[in-house]
Short mmCIF file of C-alpha atoms and ligand atoms in Angstrom, two decimals:
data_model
loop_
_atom_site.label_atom_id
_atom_site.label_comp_id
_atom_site.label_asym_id
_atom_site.label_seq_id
_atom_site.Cartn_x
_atom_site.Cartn_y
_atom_site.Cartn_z
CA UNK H 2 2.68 23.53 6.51
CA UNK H 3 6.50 24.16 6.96
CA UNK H 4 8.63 22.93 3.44
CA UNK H 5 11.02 20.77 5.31
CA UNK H 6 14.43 19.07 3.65
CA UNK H 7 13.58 15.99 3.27
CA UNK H 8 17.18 14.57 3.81
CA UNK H 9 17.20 16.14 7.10
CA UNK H 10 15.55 13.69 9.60
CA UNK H 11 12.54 14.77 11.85
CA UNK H 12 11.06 13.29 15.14
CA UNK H 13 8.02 11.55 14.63
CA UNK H 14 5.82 9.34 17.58
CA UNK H 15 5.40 5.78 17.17
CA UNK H 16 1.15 6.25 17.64
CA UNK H 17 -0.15 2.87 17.51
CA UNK H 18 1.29 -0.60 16.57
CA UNK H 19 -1.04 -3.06 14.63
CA UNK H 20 0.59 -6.91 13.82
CA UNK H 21 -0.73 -7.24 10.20
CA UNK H 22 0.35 -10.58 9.26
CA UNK H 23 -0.69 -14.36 10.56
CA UNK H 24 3.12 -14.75 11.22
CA UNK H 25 3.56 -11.46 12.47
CA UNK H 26 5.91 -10.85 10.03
CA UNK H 27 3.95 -7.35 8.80
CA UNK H 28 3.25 -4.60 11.44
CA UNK H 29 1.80 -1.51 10.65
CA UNK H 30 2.90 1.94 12.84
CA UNK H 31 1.08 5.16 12.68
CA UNK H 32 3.29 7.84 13.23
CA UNK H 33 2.47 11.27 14.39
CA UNK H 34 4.71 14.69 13.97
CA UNK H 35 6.42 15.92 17.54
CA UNK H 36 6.64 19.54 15.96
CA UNK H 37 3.04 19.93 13.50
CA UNK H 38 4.78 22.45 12.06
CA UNK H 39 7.42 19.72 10.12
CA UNK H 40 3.84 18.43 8.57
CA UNK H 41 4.60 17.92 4.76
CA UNK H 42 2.62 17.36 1.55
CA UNK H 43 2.92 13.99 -0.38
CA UNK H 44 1.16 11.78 -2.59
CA UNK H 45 0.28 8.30 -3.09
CA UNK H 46 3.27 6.10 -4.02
CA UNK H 47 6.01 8.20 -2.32
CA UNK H 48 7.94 6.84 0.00
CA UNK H 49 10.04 7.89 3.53
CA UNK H 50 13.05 6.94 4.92
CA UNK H 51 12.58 5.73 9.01
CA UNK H 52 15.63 5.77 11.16
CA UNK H 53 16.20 3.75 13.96
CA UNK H 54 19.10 5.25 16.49
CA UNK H 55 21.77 3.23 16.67
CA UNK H 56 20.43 0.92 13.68
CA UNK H 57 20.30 2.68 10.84
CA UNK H 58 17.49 4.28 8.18
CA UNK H 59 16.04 2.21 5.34
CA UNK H 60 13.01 3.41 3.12
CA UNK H 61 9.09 2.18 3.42
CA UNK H 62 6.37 3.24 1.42
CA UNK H 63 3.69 5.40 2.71
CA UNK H 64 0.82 3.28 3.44
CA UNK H 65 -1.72 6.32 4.58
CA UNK H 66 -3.46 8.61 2.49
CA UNK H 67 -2.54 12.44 2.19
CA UNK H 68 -6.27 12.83 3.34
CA UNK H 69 -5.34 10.82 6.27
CA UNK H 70 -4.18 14.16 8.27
CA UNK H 71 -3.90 12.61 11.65
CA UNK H 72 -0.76 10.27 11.07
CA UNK H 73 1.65 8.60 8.49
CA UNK H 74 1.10 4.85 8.12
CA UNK H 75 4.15 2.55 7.17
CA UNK H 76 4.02 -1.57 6.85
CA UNK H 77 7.16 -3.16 7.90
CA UNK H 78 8.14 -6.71 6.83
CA UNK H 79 10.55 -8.14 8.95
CA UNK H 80 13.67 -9.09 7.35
CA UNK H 81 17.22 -7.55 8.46
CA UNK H 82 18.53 -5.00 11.31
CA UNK H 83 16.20 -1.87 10.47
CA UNK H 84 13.10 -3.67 10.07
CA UNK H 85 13.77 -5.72 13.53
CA UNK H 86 14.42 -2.51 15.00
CA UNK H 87 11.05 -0.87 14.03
CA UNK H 88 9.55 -4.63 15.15
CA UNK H 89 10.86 -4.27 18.85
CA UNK H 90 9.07 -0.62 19.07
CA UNK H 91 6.71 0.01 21.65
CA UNK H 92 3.74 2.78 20.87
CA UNK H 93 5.26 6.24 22.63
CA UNK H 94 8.78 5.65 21.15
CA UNK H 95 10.27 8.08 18.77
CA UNK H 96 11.85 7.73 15.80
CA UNK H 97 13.69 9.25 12.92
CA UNK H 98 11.78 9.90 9.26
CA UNK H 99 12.77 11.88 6.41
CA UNK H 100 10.82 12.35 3.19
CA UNK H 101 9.20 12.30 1.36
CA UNK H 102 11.18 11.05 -1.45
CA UNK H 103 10.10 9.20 -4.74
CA UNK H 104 7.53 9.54 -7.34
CA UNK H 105 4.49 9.58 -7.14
CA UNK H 106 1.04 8.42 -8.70
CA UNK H 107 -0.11 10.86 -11.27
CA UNK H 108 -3.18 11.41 -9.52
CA UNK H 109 -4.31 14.49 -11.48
CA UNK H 110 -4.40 12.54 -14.61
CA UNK H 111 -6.48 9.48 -13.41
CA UNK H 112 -9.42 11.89 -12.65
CA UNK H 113 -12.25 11.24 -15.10
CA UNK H 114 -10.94 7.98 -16.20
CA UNK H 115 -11.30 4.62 -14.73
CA UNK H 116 -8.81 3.32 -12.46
CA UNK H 117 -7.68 -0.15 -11.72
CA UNK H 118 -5.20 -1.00 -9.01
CA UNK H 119 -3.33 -4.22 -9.17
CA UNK H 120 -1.60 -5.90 -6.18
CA UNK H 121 0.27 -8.25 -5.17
CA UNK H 122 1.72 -9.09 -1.69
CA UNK H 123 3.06 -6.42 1.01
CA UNK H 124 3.56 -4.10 -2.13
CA UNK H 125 0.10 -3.45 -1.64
CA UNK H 126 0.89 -0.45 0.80
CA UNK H 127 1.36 2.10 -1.64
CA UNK H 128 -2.03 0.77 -3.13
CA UNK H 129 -3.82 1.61 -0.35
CA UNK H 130 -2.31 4.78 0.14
CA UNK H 131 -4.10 5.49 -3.41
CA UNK H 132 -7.36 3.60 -2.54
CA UNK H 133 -7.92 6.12 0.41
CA UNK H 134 -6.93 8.97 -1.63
CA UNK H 135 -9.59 8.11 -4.55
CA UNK H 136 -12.23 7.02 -1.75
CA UNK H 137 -11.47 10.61 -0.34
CA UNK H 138 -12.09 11.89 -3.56
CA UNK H 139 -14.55 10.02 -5.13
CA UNK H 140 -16.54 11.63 -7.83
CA UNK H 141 -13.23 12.52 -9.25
CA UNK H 142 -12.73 9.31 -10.85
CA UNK H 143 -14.93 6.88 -13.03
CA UNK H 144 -15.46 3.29 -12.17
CA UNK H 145 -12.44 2.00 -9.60
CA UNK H 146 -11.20 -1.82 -9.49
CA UNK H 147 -8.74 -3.25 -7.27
CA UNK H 148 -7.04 -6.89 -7.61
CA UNK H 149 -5.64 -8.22 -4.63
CA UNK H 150 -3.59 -10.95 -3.75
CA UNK H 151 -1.54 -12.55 -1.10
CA UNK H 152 -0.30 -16.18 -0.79
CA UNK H 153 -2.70 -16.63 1.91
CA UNK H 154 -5.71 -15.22 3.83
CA UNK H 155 -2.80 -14.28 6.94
CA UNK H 156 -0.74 -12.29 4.62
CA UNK H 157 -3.50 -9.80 3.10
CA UNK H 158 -2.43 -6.50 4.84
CA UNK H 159 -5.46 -3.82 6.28
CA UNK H 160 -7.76 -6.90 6.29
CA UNK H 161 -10.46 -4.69 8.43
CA UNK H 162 -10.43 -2.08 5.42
CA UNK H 163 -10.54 -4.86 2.78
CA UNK H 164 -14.22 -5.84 4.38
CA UNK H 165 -15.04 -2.51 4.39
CA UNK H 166 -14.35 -2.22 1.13
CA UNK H 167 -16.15 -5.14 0.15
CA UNK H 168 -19.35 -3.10 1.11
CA UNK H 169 -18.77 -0.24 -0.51
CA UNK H 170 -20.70 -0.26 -4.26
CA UNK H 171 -18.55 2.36 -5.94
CA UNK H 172 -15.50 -0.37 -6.22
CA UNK H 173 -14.74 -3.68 -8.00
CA UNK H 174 -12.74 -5.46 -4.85
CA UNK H 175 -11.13 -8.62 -6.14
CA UNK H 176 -9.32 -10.74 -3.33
CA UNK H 177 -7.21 -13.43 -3.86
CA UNK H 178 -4.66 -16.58 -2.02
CA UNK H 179 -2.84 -18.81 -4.14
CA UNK H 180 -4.67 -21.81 -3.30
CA UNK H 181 -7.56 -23.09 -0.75
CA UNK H 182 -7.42 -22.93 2.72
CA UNK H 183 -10.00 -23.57 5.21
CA UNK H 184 -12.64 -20.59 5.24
CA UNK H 185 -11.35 -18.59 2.55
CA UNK H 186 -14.95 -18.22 0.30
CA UNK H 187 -13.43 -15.27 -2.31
CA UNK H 188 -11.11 -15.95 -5.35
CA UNK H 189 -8.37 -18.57 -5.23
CA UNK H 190 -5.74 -18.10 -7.81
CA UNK H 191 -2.38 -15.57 -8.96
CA UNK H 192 -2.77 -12.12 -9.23
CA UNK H 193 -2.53 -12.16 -13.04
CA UNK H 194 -4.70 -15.13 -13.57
CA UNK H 195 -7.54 -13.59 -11.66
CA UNK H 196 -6.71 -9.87 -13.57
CA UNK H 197 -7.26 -12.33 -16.45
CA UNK H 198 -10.52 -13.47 -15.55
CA UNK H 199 -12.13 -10.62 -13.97
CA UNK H 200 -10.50 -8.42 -16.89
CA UNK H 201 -11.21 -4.96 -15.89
CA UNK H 202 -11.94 -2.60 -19.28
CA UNK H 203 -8.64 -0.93 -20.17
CA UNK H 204 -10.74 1.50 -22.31
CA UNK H 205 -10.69 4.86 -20.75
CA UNK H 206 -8.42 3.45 -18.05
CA UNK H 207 -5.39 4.00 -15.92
CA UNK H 208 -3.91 0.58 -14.13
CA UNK H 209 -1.97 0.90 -11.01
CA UNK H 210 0.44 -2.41 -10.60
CA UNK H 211 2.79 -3.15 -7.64
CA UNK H 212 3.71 -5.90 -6.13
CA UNK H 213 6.72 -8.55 -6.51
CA UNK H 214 8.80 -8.73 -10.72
CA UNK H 215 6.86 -11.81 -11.49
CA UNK H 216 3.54 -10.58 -10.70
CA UNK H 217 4.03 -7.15 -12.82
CA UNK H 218 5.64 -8.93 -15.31
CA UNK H 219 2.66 -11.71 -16.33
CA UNK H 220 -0.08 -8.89 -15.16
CA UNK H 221 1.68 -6.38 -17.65
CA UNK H 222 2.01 -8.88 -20.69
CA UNK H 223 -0.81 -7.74 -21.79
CA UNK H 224 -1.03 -9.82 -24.93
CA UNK H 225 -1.61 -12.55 -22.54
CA UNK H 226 -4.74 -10.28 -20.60
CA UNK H 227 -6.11 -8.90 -24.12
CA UNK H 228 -4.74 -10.68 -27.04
CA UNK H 229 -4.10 -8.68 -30.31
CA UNK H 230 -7.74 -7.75 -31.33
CA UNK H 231 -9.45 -8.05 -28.70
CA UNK H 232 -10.03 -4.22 -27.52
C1 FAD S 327 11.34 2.70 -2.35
C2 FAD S 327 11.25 1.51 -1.41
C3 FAD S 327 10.09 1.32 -0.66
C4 FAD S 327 10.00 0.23 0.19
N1 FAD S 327 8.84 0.06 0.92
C5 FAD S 327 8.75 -0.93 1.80
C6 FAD S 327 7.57 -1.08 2.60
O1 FAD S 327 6.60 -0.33 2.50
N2 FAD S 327 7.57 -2.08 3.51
C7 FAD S 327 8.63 -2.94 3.66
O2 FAD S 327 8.57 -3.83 4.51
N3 FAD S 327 9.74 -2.83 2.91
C8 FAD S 327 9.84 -1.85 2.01
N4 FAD S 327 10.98 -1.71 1.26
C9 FAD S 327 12.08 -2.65 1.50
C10 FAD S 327 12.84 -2.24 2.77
O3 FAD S 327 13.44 -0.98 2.57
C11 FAD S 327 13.93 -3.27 3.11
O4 FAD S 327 13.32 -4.48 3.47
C12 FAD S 327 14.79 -2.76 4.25
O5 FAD S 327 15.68 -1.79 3.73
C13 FAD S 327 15.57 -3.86 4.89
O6 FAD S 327 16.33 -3.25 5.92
P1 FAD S 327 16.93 -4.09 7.12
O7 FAD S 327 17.97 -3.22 7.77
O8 FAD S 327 15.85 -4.60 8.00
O9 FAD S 327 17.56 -5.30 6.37
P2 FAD S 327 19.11 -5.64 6.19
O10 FAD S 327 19.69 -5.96 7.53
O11 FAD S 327 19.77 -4.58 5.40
O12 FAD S 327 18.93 -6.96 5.36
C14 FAD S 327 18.45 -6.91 4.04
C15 FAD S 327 18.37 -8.32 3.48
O13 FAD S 327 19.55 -8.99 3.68
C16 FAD S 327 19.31 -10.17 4.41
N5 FAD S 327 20.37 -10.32 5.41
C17 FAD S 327 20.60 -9.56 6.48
N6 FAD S 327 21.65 -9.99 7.15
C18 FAD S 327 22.11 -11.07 6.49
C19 FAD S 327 23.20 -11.96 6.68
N7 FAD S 327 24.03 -11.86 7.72
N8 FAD S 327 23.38 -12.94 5.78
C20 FAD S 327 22.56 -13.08 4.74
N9 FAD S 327 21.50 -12.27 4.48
C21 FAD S 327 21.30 -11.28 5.35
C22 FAD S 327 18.00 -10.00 5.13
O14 FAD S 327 17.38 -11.24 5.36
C23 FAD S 327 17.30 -9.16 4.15
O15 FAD S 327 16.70 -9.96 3.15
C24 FAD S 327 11.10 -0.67 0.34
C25 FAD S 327 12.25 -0.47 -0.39
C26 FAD S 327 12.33 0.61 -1.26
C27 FAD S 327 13.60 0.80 -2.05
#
């Protein structure tokens, strides 16, 4: 795998298109390399910059796994002139990426431990970058939670892996929506009410947050989650 410069930008194929979101808001696009060789390493939590000509770049999370060799998943909400852009694409169209850029999860040091991942929103693509990754790698890690929570049942992203998931017996899947709606069965409630409830052990444990200020900051206060004494 060729070390490229990641501020240089490479041609990658739009693969496949998938509308994530109720309002269509969210769309997911698997991207393949034009030249294999410009494959590159990341990790979970890095992010890539797409570029759009004419439009202009802007940066998106990687929502695929590194053991997810065949393509490089990114989740677009829909809010200005880059992420429109990406929205109009049609599956065969190229565009521009560069990366990958950012920190990453510190993967190497969750193995052994237990790991809970905490999200909230569209933030959760990152997340499930890391999900895959630990599902890839299994018996590397101890027990594995994850808290999940949109406003409503339309906005969960990857809502075909999330029932997957919900099968699987080596995870703790917690789904939530802010309040009822009509054939939702699973959790109703906030993000850090429901971490509050379910209250995954923070002995032994890394925790994995991401998702909009508000949510990290009542999810982190973790007087409120475990009060002095407690643990
Ligand atoms: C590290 C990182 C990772 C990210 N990962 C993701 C991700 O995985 N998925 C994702 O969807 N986003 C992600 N984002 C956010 C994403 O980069 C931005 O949403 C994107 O840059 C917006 O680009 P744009 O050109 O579409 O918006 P712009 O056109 O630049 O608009 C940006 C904001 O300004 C508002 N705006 C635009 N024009 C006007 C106007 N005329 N008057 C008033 N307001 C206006 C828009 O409504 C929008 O809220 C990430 C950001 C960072 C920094």
């Amino acid at each position: 795998m060729e070390k490229g410069n990641p501020y240089i930008p490479i041609p990658v194929k739009v693969e496949r298109i998938r509308v994530e979101s109720d309002d269509k808001t969210l769309r997911s696009f698997d991207l393949s390399f034009c030249n294999p060789k410009q494959r590159f390493d990341f990790l979970p939590g890095q992010f890539c910059q797409l570029s759009v000509l004419s439009k202009g770049e802007a940066p998106f999370g990687i929502a695929s796994s590194p053991t997810e060799e065949k393509f490089l998943r990114f989740t677009v909400n829909r809010v200005g002139v880059v992420t429109t852009a990406l929205h109009y694409l049609k599956e065969g169209e190229i565009i521009g990426l560069r990366g990958p850029l950012g920190n990453y999860y510190p993967v190497d040091k969750f193995k052994g431990k237990n790991v809970v991942i905490i999200g909230g929103g569209f933030a959760f693509t990152t997340l499930r970058s890391l999900a895959v990754y630990i599902f890839a790698h299994r018996n590397d890690f101890n027990e594995v939670s994850i808290i999940y929570g949109a406003r409503r049942p339309g906005l969960l992203l990857y809502r075909d892996e999330l029932a997957e998931w919900e099968k699987r017996d080596d995870v703790n899947l917690y789904l939530t929506v802010d309040r009822e709606f009509p054939g939702w069965d699973k959790r109703v409630g906030f993000v850090p009410t429901v971490t509050k409830e379910v209250k995954p052990s923070p002995v032994d444990a890394y925790a994995v947050v991401c998702g909009p200020p508000i949510m990290i900051k009542w999810t982190t206060d973790n007087d409120k989650i475990y009060p002095p004494g407690s643990i």
